[in-house]
Coordinates of N, CA and C and ligand atoms in Angstrom, one line a residue:
M1 N 5.2 -101.0 46.7 CA 4.6 -101.1 45.4 C 3.1 -100.7 45.5
N2 N 2.7 -99.8 44.6 CA 1.3 -99.4 44.7 C 0.3 -100.0 43.8
T3 N 0.8 -100.7 42.7 CA -0.1 -101.4 41.8 C 0.5 -102.8 41.7
I4 N -0.4 -103.8 41.5 CA 0.0 -105.2 41.2 C -0.9 -105.7 40.1
T5 N -0.4 -106.7 39.4 CA -1.2 -107.3 38.3 C -1.4 -108.8 38.7
I6 N -2.7 -109.2 38.6 CA -3.0 -110.6 38.8 C -3.8 -111.0 37.5
E7 N -3.2 -112.0 36.9 CA -3.7 -112.5 35.6 C -4.0 -111.2 34.7
D8 N -5.2 -111.0 34.3 CA -5.5 -110.0 33.3 C -5.9 -108.6 34.0
K9 N -5.8 -108.5 35.3 CA -6.3 -107.3 36.0 C -5.2 -106.6 36.8
T10 N -5.3 -105.3 36.8 CA -4.4 -104.4 37.6 C -5.2 -103.9 38.8
F11 N -4.5 -104.0 39.9 CA -5.1 -103.5 41.2 C -4.2 -102.5 41.8
I12 N -4.8 -101.5 42.5 CA -4.1 -100.4 43.2 C -4.2 -100.5 44.7
K13 N -3.1 -100.2 45.4 CA -3.2 -100.3 46.9 C -4.3 -99.5 47.5
Y14 N -5.0 -100.0 48.4 CA -6.3 -99.4 48.8 C -6.4 -99.3 50.4
I15 N -6.2 -100.4 51.1 CA -6.2 -100.3 52.6 C -5.0 -101.0 53.1
S16 N -4.3 -100.4 54.0 CA -3.0 -101.0 54.5 C -3.3 -102.0 55.6
D17 N -2.4 -102.9 55.8 CA -2.4 -104.0 56.8 C -2.7 -103.3 58.2
S18 N -2.0 -102.2 58.4 CA -2.1 -101.6 59.8 C -3.5 -101.0 60.0
E19 N -4.1 -100.5 58.9 CA -5.5 -100.0 59.0 C -6.5 -101.1 59.3
I20 N -6.2 -102.3 58.7 CA -7.1 -103.4 58.9 C -6.9 -103.9 60.3
D21 N -5.7 -103.9 60.8 CA -5.4 -104.3 62.2 C -6.2 -103.5 63.2
K22 N -6.3 -102.1 62.9 CA -7.0 -101.3 63.9 C -8.5 -101.6 63.8
A23 N -9.0 -101.9 62.6 CA -10.4 -102.2 62.5 C -10.7 -103.5 63.3
I24 N -9.8 -104.5 63.2 CA -10.0 -105.8 63.8 C -9.9 -105.6 65.4
E25 N -9.1 -104.7 65.8 CA -9.0 -104.4 67.2 C -10.3 -103.9 67.8
R26 N -10.9 -103.0 67.0 CA -12.2 -102.4 67.4 C -13.3 -103.5 67.5
I27 N -13.3 -104.4 66.5 CA -14.3 -105.5 66.4 C -14.1 -106.4 67.7
A28 N -12.8 -106.7 67.9 CA -12.5 -107.6 69.0 C -13.0 -107.0 70.4
T29 N -12.8 -105.7 70.5 CA -13.3 -105.1 71.8 C -14.8 -105.2 71.9
E30 N -15.5 -105.0 70.8 CA -17.0 -105.1 70.9 C -17.4 -106.6 71.2
I31 N -16.7 -107.5 70.6 CA -17.1 -109.0 70.8 C -16.7 -109.4 72.2
N32 N -15.6 -108.9 72.7 CA -15.2 -109.2 74.1 C -16.2 -108.7 75.1
E33 N -16.8 -107.6 74.8 CA -17.8 -107.0 75.7 C -19.1 -107.8 75.6
E34 N -19.6 -108.0 74.4 CA -20.9 -108.6 74.1 C -21.0 -110.1 74.6
Y35 N -19.9 -110.8 74.5 CA -19.9 -112.2 74.8 C -19.1 -112.6 76.2
K36 N -19.0 -111.6 77.0 CA -18.2 -111.8 78.2 C -18.8 -112.9 79.2
N37 N -20.1 -113.1 79.1 CA -20.8 -114.1 79.9 C -21.2 -115.3 79.1
D38 N -20.7 -115.5 77.9 CA -21.1 -116.6 77.0 C -19.8 -117.2 76.4
I39 N -20.0 -118.4 75.9 CA -18.9 -119.1 75.1 C -19.4 -119.2 73.7
P40 N -19.2 -118.2 72.8 CA -19.7 -118.3 71.4 C -18.9 -119.3 70.6
I41 N -19.5 -119.7 69.5 CA -18.7 -120.5 68.5 C -18.5 -119.6 67.2
L42 N -17.3 -119.4 66.8 CA -17.0 -118.6 65.6 C -17.0 -119.6 64.4
I43 N -17.8 -119.3 63.4 CA -17.9 -120.1 62.2 C -17.1 -119.3 61.1
I44 N -15.9 -119.9 60.8 CA -15.0 -119.2 59.9 C -15.3 -119.7 58.5
T45 N -15.5 -118.7 57.6 CA -15.8 -119.1 56.2 C -14.6 -119.2 55.4
L46 N -14.3 -120.4 55.0 CA -13.1 -120.7 54.2 C -13.4 -120.2 52.7
N47 N -12.4 -119.9 51.9 CA -11.0 -119.7 52.3 C -10.7 -118.3 52.8
G48 N -11.5 -117.4 52.3 CA -11.2 -115.9 52.4 C -11.0 -115.4 53.8
A49 N -11.7 -116.0 54.8 CA -11.7 -115.4 56.1 C -10.6 -115.8 57.0
I50 N -9.7 -116.7 56.5 CA -8.7 -117.3 57.4 C -7.7 -116.3 58.0
M51 N -7.3 -115.3 57.2 CA -6.3 -114.3 57.8 C -7.0 -113.4 58.8
F52 N -8.2 -112.9 58.4 CA -9.0 -112.1 59.3 C -9.3 -112.9 60.6
A53 N -9.7 -114.1 60.5 CA -10.1 -114.9 61.6 C -9.0 -115.1 62.6
A54 N -7.8 -115.4 62.0 CA -6.6 -115.7 62.9 C -6.3 -114.4 63.7
E55 N -6.3 -113.3 63.0 CA -6.0 -112.0 63.7 C -7.1 -111.7 64.7
L56 N -8.3 -111.9 64.4 CA -9.4 -111.6 65.3 C -9.3 -112.5 66.6
L57 N -9.0 -113.8 66.3 CA -9.0 -114.7 67.4 C -7.9 -114.3 68.4
K58 N -6.8 -113.9 67.9 CA -5.7 -113.5 68.8 C -6.0 -112.3 69.7
K59 N -7.0 -111.5 69.3 CA -7.4 -110.4 70.1 C -8.6 -110.6 71.0
L60 N -9.2 -111.9 70.9 CA -10.3 -112.2 71.8 C -9.8 -112.7 73.1
T61 N -10.4 -112.1 74.2 CA -10.0 -112.5 75.5 C -11.0 -113.4 76.2
I62 N -12.2 -113.5 75.5 CA -13.3 -114.4 76.0 C -13.0 -115.9 75.7
Q63 N -13.7 -116.8 76.3 CA -13.6 -118.2 75.9 C -14.5 -118.3 74.6
C64 N -14.0 -119.1 73.7 CA -14.8 -119.3 72.4 C -14.3 -120.6 71.8
R65 N -15.2 -121.1 70.9 CA -14.9 -122.3 70.0 C -14.8 -121.8 68.6
I66 N -14.2 -122.6 67.8 CA -14.2 -122.3 66.3 C -14.6 -123.5 65.5
T67 N -15.2 -123.3 64.3 CA -15.4 -124.3 63.3 C -15.3 -123.6 62.0
C68 N -15.2 -124.4 60.9 CA -15.1 -123.8 59.6 C -16.1 -124.3 58.7
I69 N -16.6 -123.5 57.7 CA -17.4 -124.0 56.6 C -16.9 -123.4 55.3
R70 N -17.3 -124.0 54.2 CA -16.8 -123.4 53.0 C -18.0 -123.3 52.0
V71 N -18.4 -122.1 51.7 CA -19.5 -121.8 50.8 C -18.9 -121.1 49.6
A72 N -19.3 -121.6 48.4 CA -18.8 -120.9 47.2 C -19.9 -120.0 46.6
S73 N -19.5 -118.8 46.3 CA -20.5 -117.9 45.8 C -20.0 -117.0 44.7
Y74 N -18.8 -117.2 44.3 CA -18.2 -116.2 43.3 C -17.7 -116.9 42.1
D75 N -17.8 -116.2 41.0 CA -17.4 -116.7 39.7 C -16.6 -115.6 39.1
G76 N -15.3 -115.6 39.2 CA -14.5 -114.5 38.7 C -14.7 -113.3 39.6
T77 N -15.3 -112.2 39.0 CA -15.5 -111.0 39.9 C -17.0 -110.8 40.1
Q78 N -17.9 -111.8 39.8 CA -19.3 -111.6 39.9 C -19.9 -112.5 41.0
S79 N -20.7 -112.0 41.9 CA -21.4 -112.7 42.9 C -22.5 -113.6 42.3
S80 N -22.7 -114.8 42.8 CA -23.8 -115.6 42.3 C -24.4 -116.4 43.4
T81 N -25.1 -117.5 43.2 CA -25.8 -118.2 44.2 C -24.8 -119.0 45.1
A82 N -25.1 -119.0 46.4 CA -24.2 -119.7 47.4 C -24.5 -121.2 47.4
K83 N -23.4 -122.0 47.5 CA -23.6 -123.5 47.7 C -22.5 -124.0 48.6
N84 N -22.8 -125.0 49.4 CA -21.9 -125.5 50.4 C -20.8 -126.4 49.7
L85 N -19.6 -126.2 50.0 CA -18.5 -127.1 49.6 C -18.1 -128.0 50.8
I86 N -18.0 -127.3 52.0 CA -17.8 -128.0 53.2 C -18.8 -127.5 54.2
G87 N -19.6 -128.4 54.8 CA -20.8 -128.0 55.6 C -20.4 -128.0 57.1
L88 N -21.5 -127.8 57.9 CA -21.4 -127.8 59.3 C -21.3 -129.2 59.9
V89 N -20.4 -129.5 60.9 CA -20.4 -130.8 61.5 C -20.7 -130.7 63.0
E90 N -20.5 -129.6 63.7 CA -20.7 -129.5 65.1 C -22.3 -129.5 65.4
D91 N -22.6 -129.8 66.6 CA -24.0 -129.6 67.1 C -24.0 -128.2 67.6
L92 N -24.9 -127.3 67.0 CA -24.9 -125.9 67.3 C -26.1 -125.5 68.1
T93 N -26.9 -126.5 68.5 CA -28.2 -126.3 69.2 C -28.0 -125.3 70.4
N94 N -28.7 -124.3 70.4 CA -28.7 -123.3 71.5 C -27.4 -122.6 71.7
Q95 N -26.5 -122.6 70.7 CA -25.3 -121.9 70.8 C -25.4 -120.4 70.3
R96 N -24.5 -119.6 70.8 CA -24.4 -118.2 70.2 C -23.3 -118.3 69.1
V97 N -23.7 -117.9 67.9 CA -22.8 -118.1 66.8 C -22.3 -116.8 66.2
I98 N -21.0 -116.7 65.9 CA -20.5 -115.5 65.2 C -20.0 -116.0 63.9
V99 N -20.6 -115.6 62.8 CA -20.1 -115.9 61.5 C -18.9 -114.9 61.2
V100 N -17.8 -115.5 60.8 CA -16.6 -114.7 60.5 C -16.3 -114.7 59.0
D101 N -16.4 -113.6 58.4 CA -16.3 -113.5 56.9 C -15.3 -112.4 56.5
D102 N -14.8 -112.6 55.3 CA -13.8 -111.6 54.8 C -14.6 -110.4 54.2
I103 N -15.7 -110.7 53.6 CA -16.4 -109.6 52.9 C -17.9 -110.0 52.8
V104 N -18.8 -109.0 53.1 CA -20.2 -109.1 52.7 C -20.5 -108.2 51.6
D105 N -20.9 -108.8 50.5 CA -21.2 -108.1 49.2 C -22.7 -108.0 49.0
T106 N -23.3 -108.9 48.3 CA -24.7 -108.9 48.1 C -25.4 -109.4 49.4
G107 N -24.7 -110.2 50.2 CA -25.3 -110.8 51.3 C -25.9 -112.2 51.0
N108 N -25.8 -112.7 49.8 CA -26.3 -114.0 49.5 C -25.6 -115.1 50.4
T109 N -24.3 -115.0 50.5 CA -23.6 -116.0 51.3 C -24.1 -116.0 52.8
Y110 N -24.1 -114.8 53.3 CA -24.5 -114.6 54.7 C -25.9 -115.1 54.9
E111 N -26.9 -114.8 54.0 CA -28.2 -115.2 54.2 C -28.3 -116.8 54.1
H112 N -27.5 -117.3 53.2 CA -27.5 -118.8 53.1 C -27.0 -119.4 54.4
I113 N -25.9 -118.9 55.0 CA -25.4 -119.4 56.2 C -26.4 -119.2 57.4
V114 N -27.0 -118.1 57.5 CA -28.0 -117.8 58.5 C -29.2 -118.9 58.4
G115 N -29.6 -119.2 57.2 CA -30.6 -120.2 57.0 C -30.2 -121.5 57.5
M116 N -29.0 -121.9 57.2 CA -28.5 -123.2 57.7 C -28.5 -123.2 59.3
L117 N -28.0 -122.1 59.9 CA -27.9 -122.0 61.3 C -29.3 -122.0 62.0
Q118 N -30.3 -121.4 61.4 CA -31.6 -121.4 62.0 C -32.1 -122.9 62.0
E119 N -31.8 -123.7 61.0 CA -32.2 -125.1 61.0 C -31.5 -125.8 62.2
E120 N -30.4 -125.4 62.6 CA -29.6 -126.0 63.7 C -30.1 -125.5 65.0
K121 N -31.1 -124.6 65.0 CA -31.7 -124.1 66.3 C -30.6 -123.4 67.2
V122 N -29.8 -122.6 66.6 CA -28.9 -121.8 67.4 C -29.6 -120.8 68.2
K123 N -28.9 -120.3 69.3 CA -29.5 -119.3 70.1 C -29.6 -118.0 69.4
D124 N -28.5 -117.5 68.9 CA -28.5 -116.3 68.1 C -27.2 -116.3 67.1
V125 N -27.4 -115.5 66.1 CA -26.3 -115.4 65.1 C -25.9 -113.9 64.9
R126 N -24.6 -113.6 64.9 CA -24.2 -112.3 64.5 C -23.1 -112.5 63.5
I127 N -22.7 -111.5 62.8 CA -21.7 -111.6 61.8 C -20.6 -110.6 62.1
A128 N -19.3 -111.1 61.9 CA -18.2 -110.2 62.0 C -17.5 -110.2 60.6
T129 N -17.5 -109.1 59.9 CA -16.9 -109.2 58.6 C -15.8 -108.1 58.4
M130 N -14.7 -108.5 57.8 CA -13.6 -107.6 57.7 C -13.9 -106.4 56.8
T131 N -14.7 -106.7 55.7 CA -15.1 -105.6 54.8 C -16.6 -105.8 54.5
F132 N -17.2 -104.7 54.1 CA -18.6 -104.7 53.8 C -18.9 -103.7 52.7
K133 N -19.6 -104.1 51.7 CA -20.0 -103.2 50.6 C -21.5 -102.8 50.8
P134 N -21.8 -101.8 51.5 CA -23.2 -101.4 51.9 C -24.0 -101.2 50.7
E135 N -23.5 -100.6 49.6 CA -24.3 -100.3 48.4 C -24.6 -101.5 47.6
A136 N -23.9 -102.6 47.8 CA -24.2 -103.8 47.1 C -25.1 -104.7 47.9
Y137 N -25.3 -104.5 49.2 CA -26.0 -105.4 50.1 C -27.5 -105.3 49.8
K138 N -28.1 -106.5 49.6 CA -29.5 -106.6 49.2 C -30.4 -107.2 50.2
K139 N -29.9 -107.5 51.4 CA -30.6 -108.3 52.4 C -31.1 -107.4 53.5
S140 N -32.0 -107.9 54.4 CA -32.4 -107.1 55.5 C -31.8 -107.5 56.8
L141 N -31.0 -108.6 56.8 CA -30.4 -109.1 58.0 C -29.3 -108.1 58.5
P142 N -29.3 -107.8 59.8 CA -28.3 -106.8 60.2 C -26.8 -107.4 60.1
V143 N -25.9 -106.5 59.7 CA -24.5 -106.8 59.6 C -23.8 -106.2 60.9
H144 N -23.5 -107.0 61.9 CA -23.2 -106.5 63.2 C -21.8 -105.8 63.4
Y145 N -20.8 -106.6 63.1 CA -19.4 -106.1 63.3 C -18.8 -105.9 62.0
V146 N -18.5 -104.7 61.6 CA -17.9 -104.4 60.3 C -16.5 -103.8 60.5
G147 N -15.5 -104.3 59.8 CA -14.2 -103.8 59.9 C -14.2 -102.5 59.1
I148 N -14.3 -102.6 57.8 CA -14.2 -101.4 56.9 C -15.3 -101.4 55.9
N149 N -16.0 -100.3 55.8 CA -17.0 -100.2 54.7 C -16.3 -99.8 53.4
I150 N -16.6 -100.4 52.3 CA -16.0 -100.1 51.0 C -17.0 -99.9 49.9
P151 N -16.6 -99.2 48.9 CA -17.5 -99.0 47.7 C -17.7 -100.4 47.0
T152 N -18.7 -100.4 46.1 CA -18.9 -101.6 45.3 C -17.9 -101.8 44.2
K153 N -16.7 -102.1 44.6 CA -15.6 -102.3 43.6 C -14.8 -103.5 44.1
F154 N -14.3 -104.3 43.1 CA -13.7 -105.6 43.5 C -12.3 -105.4 44.2
I155 N -12.1 -106.1 45.3 CA -10.8 -106.0 46.0 C -10.1 -107.3 46.1
V156 N -8.8 -107.3 46.4 CA -8.1 -108.5 46.7 C -7.1 -108.2 47.8
G157 N -6.6 -109.3 48.5 CA -5.6 -109.2 49.5 C -6.2 -109.5 50.9
H158 N -5.3 -109.7 51.8 CA -5.7 -110.0 53.2 C -6.8 -111.1 53.3
G159 N -6.6 -112.1 52.5 CA -7.5 -113.3 52.4 C -8.4 -113.3 51.2
L160 N -8.7 -112.1 50.6 CA -9.6 -112.0 49.5 C -8.8 -112.4 48.2
D161 N -9.4 -113.1 47.3 CA -8.7 -113.5 46.1 C -9.4 -113.0 44.8
Y162 N -8.6 -113.1 43.7 CA -9.1 -113.0 42.4 C -8.7 -114.3 41.7
N163 N -9.6 -115.1 41.3 CA -9.4 -116.4 40.7 C -8.4 -117.2 41.5
G164 N -8.5 -117.2 42.9 CA -7.7 -118.0 43.8 C -6.3 -117.3 44.1
L165 N -6.0 -116.2 43.5 CA -4.7 -115.5 43.7 C -4.9 -114.3 44.6
G166 N -3.8 -113.9 45.2 CA -3.8 -112.6 45.9 C -4.1 -112.7 47.4
R167 N -4.5 -113.8 47.9 CA -5.0 -114.0 49.3 C -3.8 -113.6 50.3
N168 N -2.6 -113.9 49.9 CA -1.5 -113.7 50.8 C -1.0 -112.3 50.9
L169 N -1.5 -111.4 50.1 CA -1.1 -109.9 50.2 C -1.5 -109.4 51.5
P170 N -0.6 -108.7 52.3 CA -1.1 -108.2 53.6 C -2.0 -107.0 53.5
D171 N -1.8 -106.2 52.4 CA -2.7 -105.0 52.2 C -3.8 -105.4 51.3
I172 N -4.8 -104.6 51.3 CA -6.0 -104.8 50.3 C -5.8 -103.9 49.1
Y173 N -6.0 -104.5 47.9 CA -5.9 -103.7 46.7 C -7.2 -103.7 46.0
Q174 N -7.5 -102.6 45.3 CA -8.8 -102.4 44.6 C -8.5 -102.5 43.1
L175 N -9.5 -103.0 42.4 CA -9.4 -103.2 41.0 C -9.3 -101.8 40.3
Y176 N -8.3 -101.7 39.5 CA -8.0 -100.4 38.8 C -8.8 -100.3 37.5
T177 N -9.6 -99.2 37.5 CA -10.4 -99.0 36.2 C -10.1 -97.6 35.8
E178 N -9.9 -97.4 34.5 CA -9.5 -96.0 34.0 C -10.7 -95.1 33.8
Ligands
LIG1 P1 -22.0 -112.2 48.7 O1 -22.6 -113.6 48.8 O2 -22.4 -111.5 47.4 O3 -22.2 -111.4 49.9 O4 -20.4 -112.4 48.5 C1 -19.7 -112.9 49.5 C2 -18.5 -113.7 49.0 O5 -18.1 -113.3 47.7 C3 -17.3 -113.3 49.9 O6 -17.2 -114.2 51.0 C4 -16.1 -113.4 48.9 O7 -15.7 -114.8 48.9 C5 -16.7 -113.0 47.6 N1 -16.5 -111.6 47.3 C6 -17.4 -110.6 47.3 N2 -16.8 -109.4 46.9 C7 -15.5 -109.7 46.7 C8 -14.4 -108.9 46.3 O8 -14.5 -107.6 46.1 N3 -13.2 -109.5 46.2 C9 -13.1 -110.8 46.4 N4 -14.1 -111.6 46.8 C10 -15.3 -111.1 46.9
LIG2 MG1 -15.8 -115.5 51.5

């Protein structure tokens, strides 16, 4: 099926599950090389990053730890200010941290998380994101590991939602506009 409807919106198939898998494979190879002498902690951003994070984790051959945080930043299809719903619990002092996210859009969420991590006195922070909207990105922080660059158009699937729906779709769909 090439189009789907979620509530009031129509979406068209855009990136296949197998294409996402190849992108994750590439990111995993880079992380396995960069962290071969360290034990990083992956901070998985709920809810959107769980599918990507699970797939990435299975491809990591290094030793690593994981924890989860939940930051809300979206209202319908518009990005807004980030706030914590579930915060950090682990002691991250002097740790190498990899933030694992489903998408970096404006970068508000990423900047908010990096701010929190700096207060925890982490050793360094990198981000691994399944998708990235470079034209929407407003921050100067580097975005290290990018699965797939996409245009500034709303997407759902593979963890990403529209009003809480669509996260279970294996492929990614793009908002259909005439
Ligand atoms: P940012 O703070 O603007 O970078 O947005 C990041 C968060 O907004 C992501 O973690 C997603 O939860 C959500 N988001 C941004 N763009 C999309 C999209 O196209 N589809 C679904 N969620 C999105
Ligand atoms: Mg998210």
